[in-house]
Amino acid sequence: MAGMRIGARVRRQVGLLVAGVTALASSAGLVAVGQAEAAQGCRVDYSVANQWAGGFSANVNITNLGDRVDGWKLVWTWPSGQQVTQAWNATVTSSGSQATATNVGYNAVIATGGSVSFGFNGSWTGANTAPSSFALNGVTCDGGTTTTTTTTTTTTSQNPVPGNAMERVAAMQPGWNLGNSLDATGSDETSWGNPRITEALLDNVKAQGFKSIRIPVTWGQHQGGAPGYTIEAAYLNRVKEVVGWALADGFQVMINIHHDSWQWIAAMPNDRANVLARYNATWTQLAAAFRDASPNLVFESVNEPQFTGVDATRGDQLLHELNTSFRDIVRRSGGNNAARLLVLPTLHTSGDQARLDALATSINGYRDPNLIATIHNYGYWPFSVNVAGGTRFDATAQKDLTDTFDRAYNTFVSKGIPVILGEYGLLGFDRHINTIQQGEKLKFFEYLGYYARARKITTMLWDNGQHFGRTSFQWSDPELIAQIKSSWTTRSGTAYSDQVFSARSSAVTAKTLALNLNGTTFAGLYQGSTELVRGTDYTVSGDQLTLTASAMTRLSGSRAYGTNAVLHARFSQGVPWRINLITYDTPVLSNATGSTSSFAIPTNFRGDLLATMEAKYADGTNAGPHNWTSYKEFDRTFAPNYTNGATTLTSEFFAEVNDNSRVTLTFHYWSGARVTYYVTKSGSTVTGTTG
C-alpha cells in the first residue's frame, strides 16, 4: 500500500465584483473576479485488493485536504509496466507508463476533508509494484504544502441560491409519514399490507391539517444491476405520480432512500466501491427525474443510515461520504435542484451529541444554506416498548426527550440550521397502539409536541397505517390525534393518571388525583355535558383534584367491576383530560397447563388492568428475555386478554426460560394490586400454579 499526504489550511479573499460582465452574469449568475490564495493538498491510498497470474484489481481512495476540488484528474506512473484494463467510478486512460484517472459526473466534487474512490482491474508481467507517487490536478501528493495565488472567476450557479431554510422548514410543521407503502420491500407498495396510495388518501391527510408529507421509498428491489443500477421506469413513474398528487395538494414533500439503508448500504464497510457506485447511480437518476419539480419537493439522503461491523466513528465517516456525494450529485444536476432543500441524517438518525457533532461538522463544511439536519425520536426505550418497568411517562422518560431536543437545538437550530424530526412515535406501536397505557401515551405526545415547538423542530408523525385509515380516512385513536393536534399550537392539562380505582371490597372514600397543569388553569370537571359542582363533588387545591366520597358513591352507581363513570377535566386551553372511575378487586388467577407455543393463565380481572409482569427464578435471578431486568416486555412476552379472561405467555418468553426451573411471576396491575403465579417449563409442556 502507498499512502501520501499533503495538508494545508484554506484561506480565501473575497473578490471584487467587476462591471462589464453582464452577458456572462445573465447566463451563469453573479461573477466574482479577484485574487485568491488557495491551498491544495491530498492523500491517496492505493491498495491491491486481489492478484492472480497476469492480473489484479486495485482500489484508489483520494482524500482532499485542501480547497474544494470541482473536477479532478489523478495521474501516476506505473513502475513495472502495468496497464489498466477496466475501471469503475472513474475514467482511466493510459499513455505509455502513465495512467490518468478522471472523475465521472457524480463524483466530480471533493469537499475539504472529503473523499472519493475508484477501482480498476489491471494486467502485469514480472512484477506488480505499487506506484511511488500520485498527482491530483497537477499537485503531487507528497506530504508537502502547495499554495497558489490566482485570479479566479467563479459563478454562484455552482452553489445553491441562499434562501431562508429556517422559515421554509417551519412552514412544513406539522408533517406526516406515508409509511409501509412505497418503502415496502416486496414486489410493490401493497406488500406490507397497505392498499395502493390514492389521491383521496392524500386529500384527506391534507384535510387533517398536515402541511408536509414524508414519502419513504425503497428502491433496491426495483433496480437493475451494475454498472447502471437502473431504476424500473414503471416504479419511478409511480413514485413521481404520488409525489405529483402530494405537491398538487399543497404539501411540502420529502422523498428519500429508505430501507435500502439496511438492505445494501449497510455493507459499505466491506464493499465500499460497489455500494458507493450504486448509491451515486440511484441519486443521479432521482436528481434527473425530479430536476424541475417544484421547490416544495425536498430530498433526504438516506433513512436511518447504518453500517455493518464498524464503530460509530467509522460510521460517521462513511455517512459523511454518502451525504457529500448526495449533495454534490443533486446540486450539479441543476434546475430546481441547485437550491432544493436537502435533508441530511445523523448516523442511525440518533440524537446523541457525538452523532449530532459529526453531522454538524459535515454541514458546516458544505457552506450550503439550504441544508436540513434530521433525527428520529421514539421516546425513552423502556417506556417506548413497556419493558424494565417503564410503564409511565415519568421524569426519566421526559428528561430523555428534553435532552435530545435540547442537543438538536443547541447544535443546529441556534446556529440557523433547521431540524426535522423525520419520524416520531412509540416503538410499541409496531405491535399495536395499546402497548403503552392510554394516559401515559397521551402525556408523551402532549409533551413531545410542546417541546419540539419550543425548540423550533418540525415534526413528522410516523404512520404505517396504524393511525390514519388508508381507506376509511378515520383515526384509530381519536383521543390520541386530538392530543397531537393540540400540541401543535398550545399545551394541554393532564394528570398523573387517567384512572381512579376504588376497591369494591372496601367502603367508598374520597380520591385525590395530581394534575399536571402545564401552564394552564383548571376550568371545571364534567360528566358528559354536565358540570360537577365544585366544593360539593370535588375540590381543587393547587394541583390536587379531590373527588369527594359522596360524588364517588353517586358516580360509581351499583359498583360493577370496570369503568363506572367517565369524567373530563377541562383547562383554560388545550384538550380535556379524561378520567375513568373504575371499580375493581384484586384479580384471581387459576392453575393451567399448556405448551410453550400456547399457554394462557385463566384470569378473572375483576375490573383491574394489567400494567407489567416480573419473572424470577427461585434463587432471585431474572428469568426470560431481557434478563438484565425482572420486568418483561409488554405484549411481546405476555399480554392480557380481557375479553376471554386470560393472561397469555408467549413462545418468545418460554424460549429463554430454563427447563424444569420454576419461575415466579409477579403481575402488577394499574390499581396497585400484585398477584404471584408460578410456571414451570418441561420441554414444550408448561404447568402453571397459584402456589
XYZ file of C-alpha atoms in Angstrom:
691
model
C 0.000 0.000 0.000
C 1.142 3.500 -0.805
C -0.198 6.441 1.232
C 0.810 10.038 0.518
C -0.253 13.134 2.479
C -0.229 16.831 1.823
C -2.126 19.088 4.235
C -2.901 22.778 4.427
C -5.391 25.269 5.741
C -7.501 27.088 3.202
C -7.842 30.858 3.046
C -9.844 32.839 0.550
C -10.021 36.556 -0.158
C -13.339 37.899 -1.302
C -13.006 39.140 -4.860
C -14.401 42.411 -6.163
C -17.441 42.417 -8.359
C -16.398 43.665 -11.760
C -18.603 45.629 -14.123
C -18.755 44.807 -17.802
C -19.580 41.103 -17.403
C -23.336 41.465 -17.745
C -23.602 38.949 -20.555
C -21.770 36.276 -18.583
C -23.724 37.070 -15.426
C -27.034 36.677 -17.230
C -26.176 33.131 -18.206
C -24.230 31.934 -15.181
C -25.235 34.135 -12.226
C -23.176 36.801 -10.498
C -19.463 36.675 -11.366
C -16.716 37.318 -8.826
C -13.217 38.147 -10.074
C -10.277 38.649 -7.754
C -7.073 37.374 -6.236
C -7.274 34.274 -4.082
C -4.855 32.197 -2.132
C -5.770 28.529 -2.437
C -4.090 25.647 -0.664
C -4.061 22.287 -2.380
C -3.467 19.005 -0.663
C -4.460 15.374 -0.813
C -3.918 11.911 0.455
C -4.046 8.911 -1.870
C -4.470 5.400 -0.522
C -3.696 2.721 -3.088
C -4.208 -0.968 -2.411
C -4.260 -4.172 -4.421
C -7.454 -5.966 -3.472
C -6.759 -9.168 -5.368
C -3.993 -10.526 -7.578
C -3.746 -13.511 -9.888
C -1.423 -14.693 -12.646
C -1.138 -11.758 -15.053
C -3.943 -9.749 -13.481
C -5.026 -7.808 -10.408
C -7.725 -5.497 -9.057
C -6.952 -2.322 -7.111
C -8.734 0.365 -5.118
C -7.745 4.025 -5.029
C -9.079 6.458 -2.409
C -8.452 10.201 -2.766
C -8.903 12.408 0.303
C -8.890 16.150 -0.308
C -7.019 18.052 2.413
C -7.015 21.392 0.653
C -9.529 23.672 -1.030
C -12.694 22.247 -2.553
C -11.982 20.347 -5.774
C -14.545 20.711 -8.559
C -13.460 18.237 -11.207
C -10.382 16.095 -10.688
C -7.633 14.303 -12.575
C -5.279 11.886 -10.858
C -2.020 10.962 -12.631
C 0.547 8.313 -11.766
C 3.335 6.332 -13.414
C 3.478 2.552 -13.434
C 6.913 1.397 -12.224
C 6.565 -2.107 -13.670
C 4.716 -1.522 -16.908
C 1.236 -2.409 -15.624
C -1.856 -1.476 -17.635
C -5.459 -0.723 -16.624
C -7.956 -2.945 -18.441
C -11.259 -1.961 -16.772
C -12.283 0.797 -14.327
C -15.294 1.863 -12.279
C -16.217 5.198 -10.665
C -13.592 6.893 -12.860
C -12.435 7.056 -16.469
C -8.881 5.707 -16.712
C -6.666 6.178 -19.760
C -3.024 5.271 -20.388
C -0.151 6.729 -22.387
C 2.933 4.547 -22.161
C 3.634 4.017 -18.468
C 1.495 6.989 -17.371
C -2.100 6.437 -16.220
C -4.711 9.159 -15.818
C -7.981 8.807 -13.910
C -10.658 11.489 -14.257
C -13.923 11.881 -12.410
C -17.294 10.730 -13.658
C -20.321 13.018 -13.395
C -21.463 12.172 -9.902
C -18.112 12.340 -8.075
C -16.510 15.422 -9.571
C -16.628 17.449 -6.364
C -14.390 16.621 -3.400
C -15.113 18.866 -0.445
C -12.387 19.788 2.004
C -11.872 16.669 4.093
C -13.979 14.644 1.679
C -13.028 11.531 -0.241
C -13.796 9.792 -3.500
C -12.854 6.306 -4.562
C -12.495 4.363 -7.744
C -11.279 0.931 -8.666
C -9.912 -0.938 -11.636
C -8.699 -4.236 -12.997
C -5.214 -4.316 -14.479
C -2.596 -6.536 -16.065
C 1.022 -7.134 -15.044
C 4.059 -9.153 -16.044
C 7.133 -9.821 -13.974
C 6.183 -7.551 -11.063
C 3.249 -5.563 -9.728
C 4.991 -2.779 -7.848
C 2.771 -0.031 -6.450
C 3.110 3.498 -7.906
C 5.503 5.671 -5.921
C 3.524 8.898 -6.201
C 0.275 10.418 -7.390
C -0.589 13.932 -8.566
C -4.063 15.434 -8.168
C -4.809 18.227 -10.637
C -1.103 18.758 -11.124
C -0.153 18.837 -7.433
C 1.913 15.935 -6.147
C 0.577 14.279 -3.019
C 3.989 14.065 -1.418
C 3.445 15.377 2.115
C 4.366 18.961 1.253
C 2.181 22.058 1.016
C 1.365 23.956 -2.149
C -0.263 27.384 -2.022
C -1.141 29.214 -5.215
C -2.277 32.775 -5.836
C -4.514 33.045 -8.844
C -7.020 35.302 -10.484
C -10.293 33.474 -10.023
C -13.603 33.731 -11.804
C -16.451 31.917 -10.101
C -20.185 31.855 -10.643
C -22.838 31.479 -7.996
C -24.559 28.819 -10.095
C -22.132 26.280 -8.603
C -23.799 26.712 -5.216
C -27.442 26.991 -4.185
C -29.076 30.378 -4.095
C -29.311 31.368 -0.434
C -32.807 31.075 0.992
C -34.385 31.148 4.394
C -34.312 27.450 5.125
C -35.431 28.014 8.723
C -38.636 29.697 7.566
C -39.300 27.099 4.908
C -38.853 24.223 7.339
C -41.036 25.971 9.925
C -43.745 26.109 7.232
C -43.533 22.301 6.980
C -44.906 21.897 10.506
C -46.721 19.598 11.089
C -45.721 16.636 8.927
C -46.945 13.063 8.363
C -45.234 9.895 7.103
C -46.790 7.725 4.396
C -45.153 4.651 5.907
C -45.175 0.993 4.839
C -46.242 1.758 1.279
C -43.586 2.814 -1.231
C -40.950 1.857 1.331
C -42.193 -1.760 1.442
C -39.522 -4.220 0.372
C -41.754 -6.658 -1.512
C -42.832 -6.626 -5.119
C -44.919 -3.462 -4.827
C -46.361 -0.892 -2.427
C -49.031 -3.298 -1.112
C -46.605 -5.998 0.018
C -46.689 -4.882 3.666
C -50.473 -4.936 3.867
C -51.454 -1.387 2.984
C -53.627 -0.652 -0.063
C -52.377 1.312 -3.045
C -51.945 5.004 -2.399
C -54.781 7.131 -3.770
C -55.294 10.819 -4.378
C -58.210 10.626 -1.950
C -55.895 9.471 0.836
C -53.588 12.436 0.357
C -56.554 14.814 0.123
C -57.832 13.518 3.458
C -54.430 13.718 5.123
C -54.207 17.319 3.977
C -57.636 17.986 5.450
C -56.308 16.854 8.844
C -54.074 19.915 8.978
C -50.726 18.424 7.939
C -48.505 20.790 5.965
C -45.844 18.341 4.828
C -45.654 14.684 3.927
C -42.648 12.392 4.016
C -42.905 9.651 1.401
C -40.362 6.943 2.262
C -39.245 4.993 -0.815
C -37.231 1.770 -1.013
C -35.570 1.403 -4.397
C -33.405 -1.713 -4.186
C -35.935 -4.290 -5.381
C -36.766 -2.070 -8.363
C -33.210 -1.613 -9.651
C -31.115 -3.347 -12.242
C -27.563 -4.467 -11.650
C -24.186 -2.834 -12.086
C -22.965 -0.645 -13.535
C -26.100 1.390 -14.234
C -28.329 0.233 -11.365
C -31.215 1.425 -13.491
C -34.471 2.070 -11.622
C -37.507 0.417 -13.179
C -39.310 3.032 -15.246
C -42.762 1.939 -14.048
C -41.756 2.196 -10.395
C -40.093 5.576 -10.816
C -43.188 6.825 -12.629
C -45.382 5.571 -9.772
C -43.285 7.492 -7.258
C -43.490 10.567 -9.472
C -47.260 10.157 -9.651
C -47.677 10.050 -5.866
C -45.260 12.953 -5.404
C -47.240 14.904 -8.000
C -50.507 14.306 -6.158
C -48.951 15.466 -2.891
C -47.483 18.611 -4.453
C -50.814 19.382 -6.113
C -52.459 19.171 -2.670
C -50.123 21.900 -1.436
C -47.907 19.660 0.675
C -44.212 20.194 1.135
C -42.992 16.722 0.139
C -39.926 14.745 1.235
C -38.671 11.632 -0.563
C -35.660 9.538 0.295
C -33.728 6.305 0.005
C -35.365 4.307 2.791
C -34.921 0.610 3.676
C -32.014 0.406 1.242
C -30.112 1.619 4.307
C -30.073 -1.868 5.795
C -30.667 -3.866 2.607
C -27.437 -2.919 0.829
C -25.982 0.392 2.041
C -25.072 -1.205 5.385
C -22.495 -3.352 3.532
C -20.406 -0.285 2.664
C -17.553 -1.036 5.120
C -16.691 -4.246 3.254
C -17.974 -3.355 -0.219
C -17.313 0.340 -0.421
C -16.805 0.731 -4.172
C -19.958 -1.125 -5.174
C -22.176 0.454 -2.519
C -20.971 3.943 -3.364
C -21.434 3.314 -7.074
C -24.989 2.100 -6.509
C -25.828 4.949 -4.146
C -24.461 7.519 -6.577
C -26.256 5.930 -9.515
C -29.523 5.977 -7.561
C -29.322 9.645 -6.665
C -28.085 10.571 -10.139
C -31.282 9.084 -11.571
C -33.525 10.643 -8.923
C -31.900 14.056 -9.307
C -32.515 13.905 -13.054
C -36.087 12.656 -12.668
C -37.075 15.443 -10.244
C -34.729 18.159 -11.525
C -37.543 20.510 -12.477
C -40.035 19.511 -9.759
C -41.468 22.203 -7.517
C -39.113 23.647 -4.878
C -41.650 22.238 -2.399
C -40.079 18.835 -3.035
C -37.320 18.010 -0.543
C -34.715 15.227 -0.829
C -33.435 13.185 2.135
C -30.145 11.415 1.508
C -30.862 8.141 3.338
C -33.136 6.888 6.096
C -31.624 5.726 9.398
C -28.121 5.088 7.992
C -26.264 2.157 9.487
C -23.084 0.275 8.636
C -22.296 -3.323 9.482
C -19.322 -4.199 11.643
C -17.864 -0.745 12.339
C -17.891 1.578 15.320
C -19.768 4.864 15.392
C -16.736 6.961 14.475
C -16.184 4.991 11.283
C -19.916 5.058 10.661
C -19.854 8.853 10.849
C -17.077 8.920 8.260
C -18.942 6.652 5.858
C -22.121 8.668 6.280
C -20.208 11.868 5.585
C -19.045 10.325 2.333
C -22.621 9.438 1.340
C -24.021 12.815 2.375
C -21.281 14.625 0.475
C -21.859 12.589 -2.645
C -25.624 13.101 -2.376
C -25.329 16.850 -2.052
C -22.884 17.201 -4.906
C -24.915 14.995 -7.261
C -28.110 16.921 -6.582
C -26.542 20.378 -6.790
C -24.655 19.627 -10.020
C -27.827 18.304 -11.687
C -29.090 21.882 -11.962
C -32.651 23.079 -12.402
C -34.524 23.449 -9.131
C -32.044 21.041 -7.590
C -29.474 23.829 -7.470
C -31.228 25.310 -4.445
C -33.552 22.498 -3.354
C -33.810 21.840 0.380
C -31.767 18.755 1.221
C -32.101 16.720 4.405
C -29.057 15.047 5.959
C -29.358 12.491 8.785
C -27.100 11.642 11.653
C -25.830 8.078 11.954
C -28.896 5.982 12.891
C -30.744 9.355 12.932
C -29.589 9.448 16.537
C -29.909 12.478 18.775
C -26.768 11.630 20.755
C -24.327 14.516 20.948
C -21.448 12.764 19.189
C -23.658 11.938 16.221
C -25.021 15.486 16.073
C -21.499 16.888 16.202
C -20.382 14.684 13.316
C -23.267 15.873 11.149
C -22.697 19.491 12.161
C -19.092 19.204 11.005
C -20.284 17.944 7.628
C -22.938 20.635 7.197
C -20.587 23.432 8.216
C -18.057 22.217 5.673
C -20.562 22.288 2.814
C -21.307 26.021 3.221
C -24.750 25.386 1.763
C -27.639 27.465 3.197
C -30.321 25.010 2.086
C -29.439 22.017 4.221
C -31.549 20.480 6.986
C -30.498 18.139 9.780
C -32.786 15.259 10.703
C -33.118 12.915 13.658
C -35.824 10.459 14.769
C -37.325 10.003 18.220
C -39.385 7.128 19.566
C -39.067 8.018 23.226
C -37.106 6.595 26.112
C -36.755 2.939 25.140
C -38.086 1.206 28.319
C -41.178 3.409 28.148
C -41.462 3.215 24.368
C -41.872 -0.581 24.382
C -43.048 -1.010 28.012
C -40.150 -3.057 29.368
C -37.968 -2.882 32.503
C -40.839 -1.350 34.447
C -41.108 1.623 32.094
C -44.866 1.851 32.406
C -45.121 5.611 32.931
C -44.071 8.770 31.134
C -42.135 9.770 34.222
C -39.318 12.234 34.893
C -36.729 9.885 33.374
C -38.685 9.458 30.142
C -39.362 13.188 29.971
C -35.706 14.082 30.514
C -34.651 11.703 27.735
C -36.882 13.669 25.370
C -35.899 17.158 26.530
C -32.190 16.307 26.483
C -32.462 15.080 22.896
C -34.325 18.147 21.665
C -32.028 20.480 23.605
C -28.997 18.910 21.944
C -30.559 19.278 18.489
C -31.464 22.890 19.204
C -28.055 23.854 20.564
C -26.131 22.054 17.817
C -28.210 23.181 14.836
C -31.248 25.404 15.332
C -29.482 28.019 17.458
C -26.941 28.319 14.646
C -29.513 28.765 11.883
C -29.631 25.149 10.667
C -33.189 23.760 10.689
C -34.025 20.382 12.176
C -36.760 17.974 11.116
C -37.889 15.191 13.423
C -38.378 12.913 10.446
C -40.128 10.199 12.439
C -41.631 10.147 15.905
C -43.912 7.832 17.817
C -43.565 4.910 20.195
C -41.829 1.670 19.267
C -44.574 -0.322 20.944
C -46.883 0.857 18.170
C -45.143 -1.609 15.858
C -47.219 -4.313 17.557
C -50.342 -2.301 18.316
C -51.168 1.125 19.713
C -52.294 -0.229 23.119
C -48.880 -1.485 24.223
C -48.475 1.766 26.176
C -51.241 2.671 28.643
C -53.535 5.317 27.181
C -52.990 8.138 29.647
C -49.219 7.685 29.657
C -49.251 7.644 25.867
C -51.226 10.895 25.741
C -48.837 12.619 28.145
C -45.881 11.606 25.979
C -47.369 13.034 22.783
C -48.599 16.188 24.505
C -45.131 16.877 25.844
C -43.278 15.913 22.665
C -45.360 18.291 20.555
C -44.923 21.104 23.040
C -41.181 20.713 23.453
C -40.479 20.271 19.759
C -42.358 23.515 19.165
C -40.379 25.219 21.934
C -37.158 24.064 20.285
C -38.339 25.017 16.769
C -38.144 21.453 15.499
C -40.524 20.421 12.716
C -42.205 17.088 13.447
C -43.362 14.285 11.155
C -45.605 11.631 12.713
C -44.686 8.069 11.734
C -47.812 6.321 10.461
C -47.570 2.910 8.823
C -51.345 2.574 8.683
C -51.902 2.073 12.397
C -53.123 5.644 12.946
C -54.977 7.066 9.922
C -57.052 4.579 7.942
C -55.828 4.391 4.360
C -59.367 3.797 3.004
C -61.648 4.737 5.918
C -59.862 8.072 6.405
C -60.594 7.785 10.130
C -58.206 7.867 13.079
C -57.901 4.620 15.031
C -57.459 6.612 18.257
C -59.349 9.930 18.097
C -58.191 10.845 21.607
C -54.549 10.462 20.582
C -54.776 12.552 17.424
C -56.708 15.243 19.307
C -53.832 15.479 21.769
C -51.259 15.543 18.951
C -53.094 18.269 17.046
C -53.489 20.368 20.178
C -49.741 20.124 20.832
C -49.035 21.847 17.519
C -50.244 25.173 18.897
C -50.695 25.016 22.665
C -50.338 22.982 25.828
C -52.990 20.831 27.445
C -53.512 19.996 31.085
C -53.059 16.335 32.007
C -52.867 14.376 35.264
C -50.786 11.752 36.997
C -53.218 9.163 35.651
C -56.411 8.848 33.644
C -57.643 6.113 36.032
C -59.102 6.359 39.540
C -59.576 2.938 41.192
C -61.931 2.057 44.031
C -61.940 -1.432 45.563
C -65.437 -2.941 45.699
C -64.419 -4.919 48.770
C -63.929 -1.644 50.677
C -66.104 1.315 51.508
C -66.176 4.209 49.053
C -63.802 7.012 50.023
C -62.660 10.323 48.555
C -59.969 10.046 45.851
C -57.222 12.555 45.057
C -55.516 12.886 41.678
C -52.492 15.097 40.958
C -52.942 17.393 37.959
C -50.244 18.418 35.504
C -51.432 21.946 34.709
C -48.675 22.571 32.135
C -49.175 26.319 32.310
C -52.976 26.132 32.126
C -55.558 26.773 34.804
C -58.211 24.301 35.899
C -61.610 25.239 34.408
C -64.020 22.571 35.605
C -64.910 18.885 35.888
C -67.608 17.409 33.673
C -69.530 14.186 33.164
C -70.609 14.496 29.563
C -72.106 17.974 29.267
C -72.952 18.157 32.963
C -70.603 20.180 35.108
C -69.881 18.740 38.532
C -70.235 21.085 41.484
C -67.001 22.452 42.849
C -66.921 22.224 46.633
C -69.595 19.519 46.697
C -68.463 16.963 44.124
C -64.798 17.898 44.106
C -62.218 20.345 45.356
C -59.062 21.713 43.789
C -56.104 22.816 45.876
C -53.079 23.787 43.814
C -52.522 20.813 41.544
C -54.553 18.373 43.664
C -58.014 17.382 42.423
C -60.065 15.557 45.062
C -63.330 13.769 44.297
C -65.499 13.681 47.398
C -66.788 10.409 48.873
C -70.357 11.443 48.092
C -69.530 12.099 44.450
C -67.626 8.826 44.183
C -70.600 6.976 45.658
C -73.052 8.576 43.243
C -70.847 8.181 40.173
C -69.923 4.555 40.950
C -73.582 3.508 40.945
C -74.025 -0.232 41.562
C -70.215 -0.614 41.645
C -69.988 -3.167 38.860
C -66.449 -4.166 38.000
C -64.868 -1.919 35.385
C -65.397 1.702 34.423
C -68.443 3.135 36.203
C -68.167 6.744 35.033
C -66.109 8.867 32.665
C -65.248 12.422 33.659
C -63.331 15.131 31.800
C -61.198 17.775 33.462
C -61.233 20.955 31.406
C -58.483 23.523 31.400
C -58.064 27.077 30.143
C -56.590 25.753 26.892
C -55.901 22.528 25.050
C -57.957 19.345 25.106
C -59.800 17.984 28.175
C -58.304 15.166 30.230
C -60.399 12.019 30.522
C -60.665 10.344 33.949
C -62.117 6.844 34.251
C -63.639 5.905 37.613
C -63.015 2.172 37.935
C -64.329 -0.340 40.439
C -62.095 -3.376 40.957
C -60.988 -6.148 43.259
C -57.679 -7.980 43.164
C -57.600 -10.256 40.091
C -57.861 -14.011 40.570
C -55.647 -16.396 38.574
C -56.150 -20.181 38.213
C -53.974 -23.227 37.609
C -53.328 -24.125 33.985
C -51.405 -26.433 31.645
C -50.375 -25.792 28.090
C -47.450 -25.670 25.719
C -44.654 -23.211 25.083
C -46.420 -22.185 21.876
C -49.819 -21.715 23.548
C -50.105 -21.003 27.236
C -52.839 -18.936 28.857
C -53.484 -18.310 32.546
C -57.226 -18.175 33.316
C -57.681 -14.716 34.820
C -60.681 -13.085 36.426
C -59.509 -9.499 36.112
C -62.402 -8.193 38.259
C -62.204 -4.753 36.706
C -58.455 -4.328 37.101
C -55.968 -3.745 34.268
C -52.528 -5.310 33.808
C -49.547 -2.939 33.808
C -46.468 -5.196 33.753
C -45.042 -8.590 34.787
C -41.893 -9.642 36.616
C -40.230 -13.032 36.149
C -37.619 -14.529 38.514
C -36.185 -17.945 39.308
C -36.298 -19.345 42.825
C -32.788 -18.030 43.520
C -33.882 -14.481 42.690
C -32.181 -14.205 39.309
C -34.150 -12.821 36.399
C -35.925 -15.183 34.014
C -36.949 -14.844 30.382
C -35.868 -12.383 27.664
C -34.037 -9.182 28.658
C -32.703 -10.962 31.714
C -30.919 -7.803 32.822
C -34.320 -6.805 34.230
C -37.035 -8.747 36.002
C -39.747 -6.709 34.254
C -40.653 -8.287 30.915
C -41.745 -6.569 27.719
C -45.490 -5.987 27.499
C -47.255 -7.809 24.663
C -44.064 -9.401 23.373
C -43.666 -11.797 26.311
C -47.064 -11.511 27.992
C -50.422 -9.949 27.221
C -53.829 -9.637 28.885
C -56.984 -10.762 27.064
C -59.795 -9.042 28.926
C -62.485 -10.406 26.626
C -61.509 -14.053 27.087
C -60.420 -13.734 30.703
C -56.841 -14.870 30.181
C -53.236 -13.748 30.510
C -51.072 -15.137 27.712
C -47.394 -16.018 27.977
C -45.734 -16.103 24.562
C -43.341 -18.537 22.929
C -40.752 -15.726 22.979
C -40.908 -15.752 26.754
C -40.523 -19.518 27.094
C -37.706 -19.626 24.515
C -35.457 -18.048 27.160
C -36.713 -19.873 30.249
C -34.676 -22.721 31.742
C -36.159 -26.213 31.623
C -37.565 -27.582 34.896
C -36.823 -24.377 36.772
C -39.853 -22.860 38.448
C -40.372 -19.209 37.563
C -42.127 -16.830 39.906
C -44.301 -14.349 38.030
C -45.484 -11.175 39.709
C -48.290 -9.412 37.874
C -48.579 -5.682 38.577
C -51.960 -4.060 37.962
C -52.792 -0.410 37.480
C -54.814 -0.357 40.715
C -51.607 -1.156 42.601
C -52.591 -4.775 43.203
C -49.981 -7.520 42.789
C -50.585 -11.217 42.195
C -47.974 -14.008 42.288
C -48.098 -17.001 39.954
C -45.687 -19.855 39.148
C -44.813 -21.530 35.835
C -42.528 -24.451 35.043
C -41.406 -25.436 31.562
C -40.510 -29.048 30.806
C -39.649 -29.459 27.151
C -42.614 -28.000 25.310
C -45.016 -28.520 28.233
C -45.852 -25.712 30.644
C -47.549 -26.014 34.018
C -48.890 -23.004 35.881
C -49.998 -22.857 39.515
C -51.123 -20.282 42.034
C -48.955 -21.729 44.793
